[in-house]
Tab-separated table of C-alpha atoms in Angstrom:
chain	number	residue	atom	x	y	z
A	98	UNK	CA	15.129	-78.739	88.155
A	99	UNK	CA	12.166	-75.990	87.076
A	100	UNK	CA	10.931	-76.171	83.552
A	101	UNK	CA	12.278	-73.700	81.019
A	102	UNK	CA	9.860	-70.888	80.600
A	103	UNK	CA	7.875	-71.360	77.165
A	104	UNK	CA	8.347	-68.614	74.503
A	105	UNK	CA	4.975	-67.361	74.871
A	106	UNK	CA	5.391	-67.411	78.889
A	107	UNK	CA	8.978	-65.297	78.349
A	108	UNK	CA	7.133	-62.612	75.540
A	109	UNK	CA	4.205	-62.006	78.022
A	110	UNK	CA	6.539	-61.470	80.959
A	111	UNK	CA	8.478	-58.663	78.834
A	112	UNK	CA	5.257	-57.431	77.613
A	113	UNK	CA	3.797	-56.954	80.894
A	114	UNK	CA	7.403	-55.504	82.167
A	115	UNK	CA	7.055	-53.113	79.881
A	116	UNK	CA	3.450	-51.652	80.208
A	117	UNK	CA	4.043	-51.693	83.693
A	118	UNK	CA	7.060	-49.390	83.513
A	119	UNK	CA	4.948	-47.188	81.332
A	120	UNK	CA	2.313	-47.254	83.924
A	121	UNK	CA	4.903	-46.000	86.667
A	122	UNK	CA	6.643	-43.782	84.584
A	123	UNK	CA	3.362	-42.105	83.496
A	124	UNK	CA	1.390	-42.670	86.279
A	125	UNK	CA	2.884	-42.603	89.141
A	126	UNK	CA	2.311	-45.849	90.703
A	127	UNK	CA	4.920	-46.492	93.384
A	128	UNK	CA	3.295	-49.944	94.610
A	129	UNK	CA	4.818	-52.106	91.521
A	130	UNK	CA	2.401	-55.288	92.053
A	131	UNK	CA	-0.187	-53.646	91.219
A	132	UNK	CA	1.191	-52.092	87.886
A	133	UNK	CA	2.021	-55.765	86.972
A	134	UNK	CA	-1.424	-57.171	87.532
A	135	UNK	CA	-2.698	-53.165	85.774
A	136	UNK	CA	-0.895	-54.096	83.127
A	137	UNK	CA	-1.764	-58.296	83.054
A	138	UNK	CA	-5.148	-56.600	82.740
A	139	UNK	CA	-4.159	-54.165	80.313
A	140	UNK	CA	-2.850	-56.686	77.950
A	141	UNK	CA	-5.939	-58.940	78.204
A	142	UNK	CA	-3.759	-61.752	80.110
A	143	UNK	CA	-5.170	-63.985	82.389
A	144	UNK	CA	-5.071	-62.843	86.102
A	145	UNK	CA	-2.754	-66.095	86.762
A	146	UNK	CA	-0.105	-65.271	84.002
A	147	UNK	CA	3.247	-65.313	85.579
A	148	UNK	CA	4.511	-62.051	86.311
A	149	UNK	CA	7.897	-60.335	85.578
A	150	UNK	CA	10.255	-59.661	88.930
A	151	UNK	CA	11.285	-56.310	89.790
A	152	UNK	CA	14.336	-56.398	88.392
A	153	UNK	CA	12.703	-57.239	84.660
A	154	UNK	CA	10.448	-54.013	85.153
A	155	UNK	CA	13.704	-52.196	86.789
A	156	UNK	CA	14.803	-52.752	83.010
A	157	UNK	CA	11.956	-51.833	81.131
A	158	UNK	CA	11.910	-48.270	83.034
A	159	UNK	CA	15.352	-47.772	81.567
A	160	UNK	CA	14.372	-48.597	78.178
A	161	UNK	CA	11.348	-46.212	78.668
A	162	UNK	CA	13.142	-43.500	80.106
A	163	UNK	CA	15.920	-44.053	77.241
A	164	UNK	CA	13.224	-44.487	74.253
A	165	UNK	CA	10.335	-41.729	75.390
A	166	UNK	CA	12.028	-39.765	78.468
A	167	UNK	CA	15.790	-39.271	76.712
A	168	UNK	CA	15.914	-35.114	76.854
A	169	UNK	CA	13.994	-34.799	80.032
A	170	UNK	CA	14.921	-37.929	82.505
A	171	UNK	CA	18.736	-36.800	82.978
A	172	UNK	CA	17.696	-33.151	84.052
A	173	UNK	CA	14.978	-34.438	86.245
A	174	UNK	CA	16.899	-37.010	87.947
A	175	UNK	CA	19.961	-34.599	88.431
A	176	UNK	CA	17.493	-31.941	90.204
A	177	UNK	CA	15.915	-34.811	92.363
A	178	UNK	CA	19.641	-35.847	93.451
A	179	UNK	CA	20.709	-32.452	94.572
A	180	UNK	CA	17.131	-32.332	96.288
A	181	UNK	CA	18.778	-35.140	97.657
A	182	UNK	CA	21.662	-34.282	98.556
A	183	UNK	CA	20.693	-31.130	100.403
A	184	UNK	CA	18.211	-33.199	102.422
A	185	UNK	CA	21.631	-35.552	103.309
A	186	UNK	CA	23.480	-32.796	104.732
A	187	UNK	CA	20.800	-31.322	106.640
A	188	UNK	CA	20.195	-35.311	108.226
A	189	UNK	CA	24.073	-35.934	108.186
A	190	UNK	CA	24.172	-37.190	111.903
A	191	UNK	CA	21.948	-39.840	111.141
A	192	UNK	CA	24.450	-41.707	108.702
A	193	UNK	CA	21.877	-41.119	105.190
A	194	UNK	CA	22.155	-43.215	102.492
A	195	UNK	CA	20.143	-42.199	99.346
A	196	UNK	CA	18.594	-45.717	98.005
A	197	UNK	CA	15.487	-46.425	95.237
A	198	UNK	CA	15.048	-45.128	91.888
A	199	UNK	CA	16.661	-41.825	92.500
A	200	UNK	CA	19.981	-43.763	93.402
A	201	UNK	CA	19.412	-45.951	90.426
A	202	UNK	CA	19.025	-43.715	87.747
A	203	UNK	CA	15.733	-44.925	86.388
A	204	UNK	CA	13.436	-42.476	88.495
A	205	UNK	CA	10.694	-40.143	87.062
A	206	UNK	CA	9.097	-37.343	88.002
A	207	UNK	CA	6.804	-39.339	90.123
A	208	UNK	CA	9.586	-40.849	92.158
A	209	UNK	CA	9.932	-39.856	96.113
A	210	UNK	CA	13.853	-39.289	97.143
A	211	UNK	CA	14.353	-42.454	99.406
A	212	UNK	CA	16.831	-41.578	102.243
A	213	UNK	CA	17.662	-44.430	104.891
A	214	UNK	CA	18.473	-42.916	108.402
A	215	UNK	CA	20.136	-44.525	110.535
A	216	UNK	CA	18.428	-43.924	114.758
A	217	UNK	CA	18.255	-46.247	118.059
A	218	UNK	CA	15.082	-44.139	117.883
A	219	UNK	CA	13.201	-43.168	115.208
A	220	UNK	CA	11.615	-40.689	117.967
A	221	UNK	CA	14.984	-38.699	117.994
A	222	UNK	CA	14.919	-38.003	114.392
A	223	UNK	CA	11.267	-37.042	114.603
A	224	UNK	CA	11.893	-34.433	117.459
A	225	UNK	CA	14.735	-32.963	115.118
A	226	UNK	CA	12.385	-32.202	112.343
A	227	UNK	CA	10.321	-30.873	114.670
A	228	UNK	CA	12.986	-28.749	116.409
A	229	UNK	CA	13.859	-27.483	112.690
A	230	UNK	CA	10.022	-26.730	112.040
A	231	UNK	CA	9.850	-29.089	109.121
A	232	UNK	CA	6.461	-30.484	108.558
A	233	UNK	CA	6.109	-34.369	108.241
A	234	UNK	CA	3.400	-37.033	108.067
A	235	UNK	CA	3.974	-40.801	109.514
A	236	UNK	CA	3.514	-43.495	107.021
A	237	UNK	CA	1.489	-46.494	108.224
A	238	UNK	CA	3.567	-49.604	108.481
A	239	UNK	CA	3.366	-53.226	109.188
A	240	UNK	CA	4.375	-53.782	112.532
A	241	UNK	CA	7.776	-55.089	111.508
A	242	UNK	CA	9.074	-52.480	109.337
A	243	UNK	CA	10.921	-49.671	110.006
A	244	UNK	CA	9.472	-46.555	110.749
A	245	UNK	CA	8.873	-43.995	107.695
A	246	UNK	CA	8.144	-40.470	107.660
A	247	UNK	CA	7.435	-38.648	104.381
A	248	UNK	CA	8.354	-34.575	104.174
A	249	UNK	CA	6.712	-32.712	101.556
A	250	UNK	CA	9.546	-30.731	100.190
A	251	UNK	CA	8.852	-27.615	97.799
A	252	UNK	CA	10.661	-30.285	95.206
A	253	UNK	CA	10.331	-34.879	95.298
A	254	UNK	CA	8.599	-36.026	97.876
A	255	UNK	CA	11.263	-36.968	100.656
A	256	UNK	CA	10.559	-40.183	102.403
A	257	UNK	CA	12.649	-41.155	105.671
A	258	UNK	CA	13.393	-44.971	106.705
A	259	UNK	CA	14.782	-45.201	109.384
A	260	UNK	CA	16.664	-47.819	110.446
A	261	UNK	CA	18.365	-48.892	113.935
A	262	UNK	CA	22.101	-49.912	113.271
A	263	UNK	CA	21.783	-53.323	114.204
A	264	UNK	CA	19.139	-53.751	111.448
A	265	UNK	CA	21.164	-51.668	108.873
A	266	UNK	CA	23.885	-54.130	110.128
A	267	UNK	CA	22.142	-57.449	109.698
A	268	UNK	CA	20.578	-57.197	106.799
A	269	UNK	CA	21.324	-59.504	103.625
A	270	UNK	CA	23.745	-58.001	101.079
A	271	UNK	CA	20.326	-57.938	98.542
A	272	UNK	CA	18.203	-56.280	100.859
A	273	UNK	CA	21.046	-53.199	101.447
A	274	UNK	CA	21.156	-53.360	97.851
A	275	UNK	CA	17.535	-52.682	97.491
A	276	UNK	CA	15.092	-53.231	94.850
A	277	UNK	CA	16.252	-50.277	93.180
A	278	UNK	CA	19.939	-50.192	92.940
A	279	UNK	CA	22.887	-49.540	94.970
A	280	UNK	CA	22.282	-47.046	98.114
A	281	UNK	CA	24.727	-43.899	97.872
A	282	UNK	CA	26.206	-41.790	100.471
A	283	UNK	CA	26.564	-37.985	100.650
A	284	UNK	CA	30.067	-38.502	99.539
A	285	UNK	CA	29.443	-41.012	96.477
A	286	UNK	CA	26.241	-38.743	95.845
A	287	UNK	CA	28.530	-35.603	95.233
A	288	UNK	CA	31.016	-37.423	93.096
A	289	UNK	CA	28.358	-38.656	91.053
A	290	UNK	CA	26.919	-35.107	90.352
A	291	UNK	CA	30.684	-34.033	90.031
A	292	UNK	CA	31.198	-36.276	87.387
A	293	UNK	CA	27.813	-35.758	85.325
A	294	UNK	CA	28.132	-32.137	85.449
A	295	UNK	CA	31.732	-33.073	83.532
């Protein structure tokens, strides 16, 4: 059985949570380690301080975005998910799901909309956005991963994963949950925008 986390241990993990969620929200920084160990630093904490999970700075970006972003998040996030949703119907014979912080509800202004694709061939969807004259860039990933490509839309960033079936398929219920929150298709997108605009 692990130890119980000290007090001290638990108040350093919120604290770096939550300057970490103020580094993303301000900043920008989409790789989340390295907020954590920004904001270890930041706080004057040892480099081997145990760091919050994702989930714990998932939280503290709603708190920020509640406490400092409360008159501007909502209308920000509500453009980026139409953004969204127009990107979805355009890609709508690849299967999109809309997944990260934009699906979540705790996105800023720095956040890219995050569709998942589904392709046999990422090449296919590639030679569609070329067909379409839509200009793209490939974003480097480990050999494992599944392909991305990032469109620079006159509004978010769009970035494209795109998965084959088999891997949408097989994998675990967290991972097609995502870091970020549920994933939402077109159809649970527009009821969600249907239902805010109410």
């Amino acid at each position: 059985m692990a130890r119980p986390e000290s007090p001290r241990a638990l108040r350093n993990r919120t604290r770096i949570a939550q300057v970490a969620a103020r580094l993303i929200a301000e900043h920008g920084l989409a790789d989340w380690s390295l907020a954590k160990r920004k904001a270890c630093r930041e706080l004057g904490l040892p480099s081997d301080e145990a760091l919050p999970g994702n989930e714990e700075v998932e939280r503290a970006l709603r708190d920020y975005n509640s406490l400092f972003r409360a008159e501007t998040q909502p209308a920000s996030l509500r453009a980026q998910r139409l953004d969204a949703l127009r990107w979805m119907e355009r890609l709508a014979r690849w299967a999109p799901v809309l997944t990260g912080a934009v699906a979540a509800g705790w996105a800023t202004e720095h956040s890219d909309v995050r569709l998942e694709l589904e392709a046999e061939d990422a090449k296919t969807v590639e030679l569609a956005l070329i067909n379409e004259g839509i200009a793209y860039i490939q974003m480097p990933a480990p050999a494992e991963a599944a392909p991305q490509l990032c469109i620079d839309s006159p509004g978010p960033t769009v970035r494209l994963v795109i998965l084959t079936p088999q891997q949408r398929r097989n994998r675990p219920r967290r991972a097609r949950r995502g870091a970020a929150g549920e994933g939402l298709t077109a159809s649970q997108l527009k009821a969600l925008l249907a239902a805010d605009a109410g």
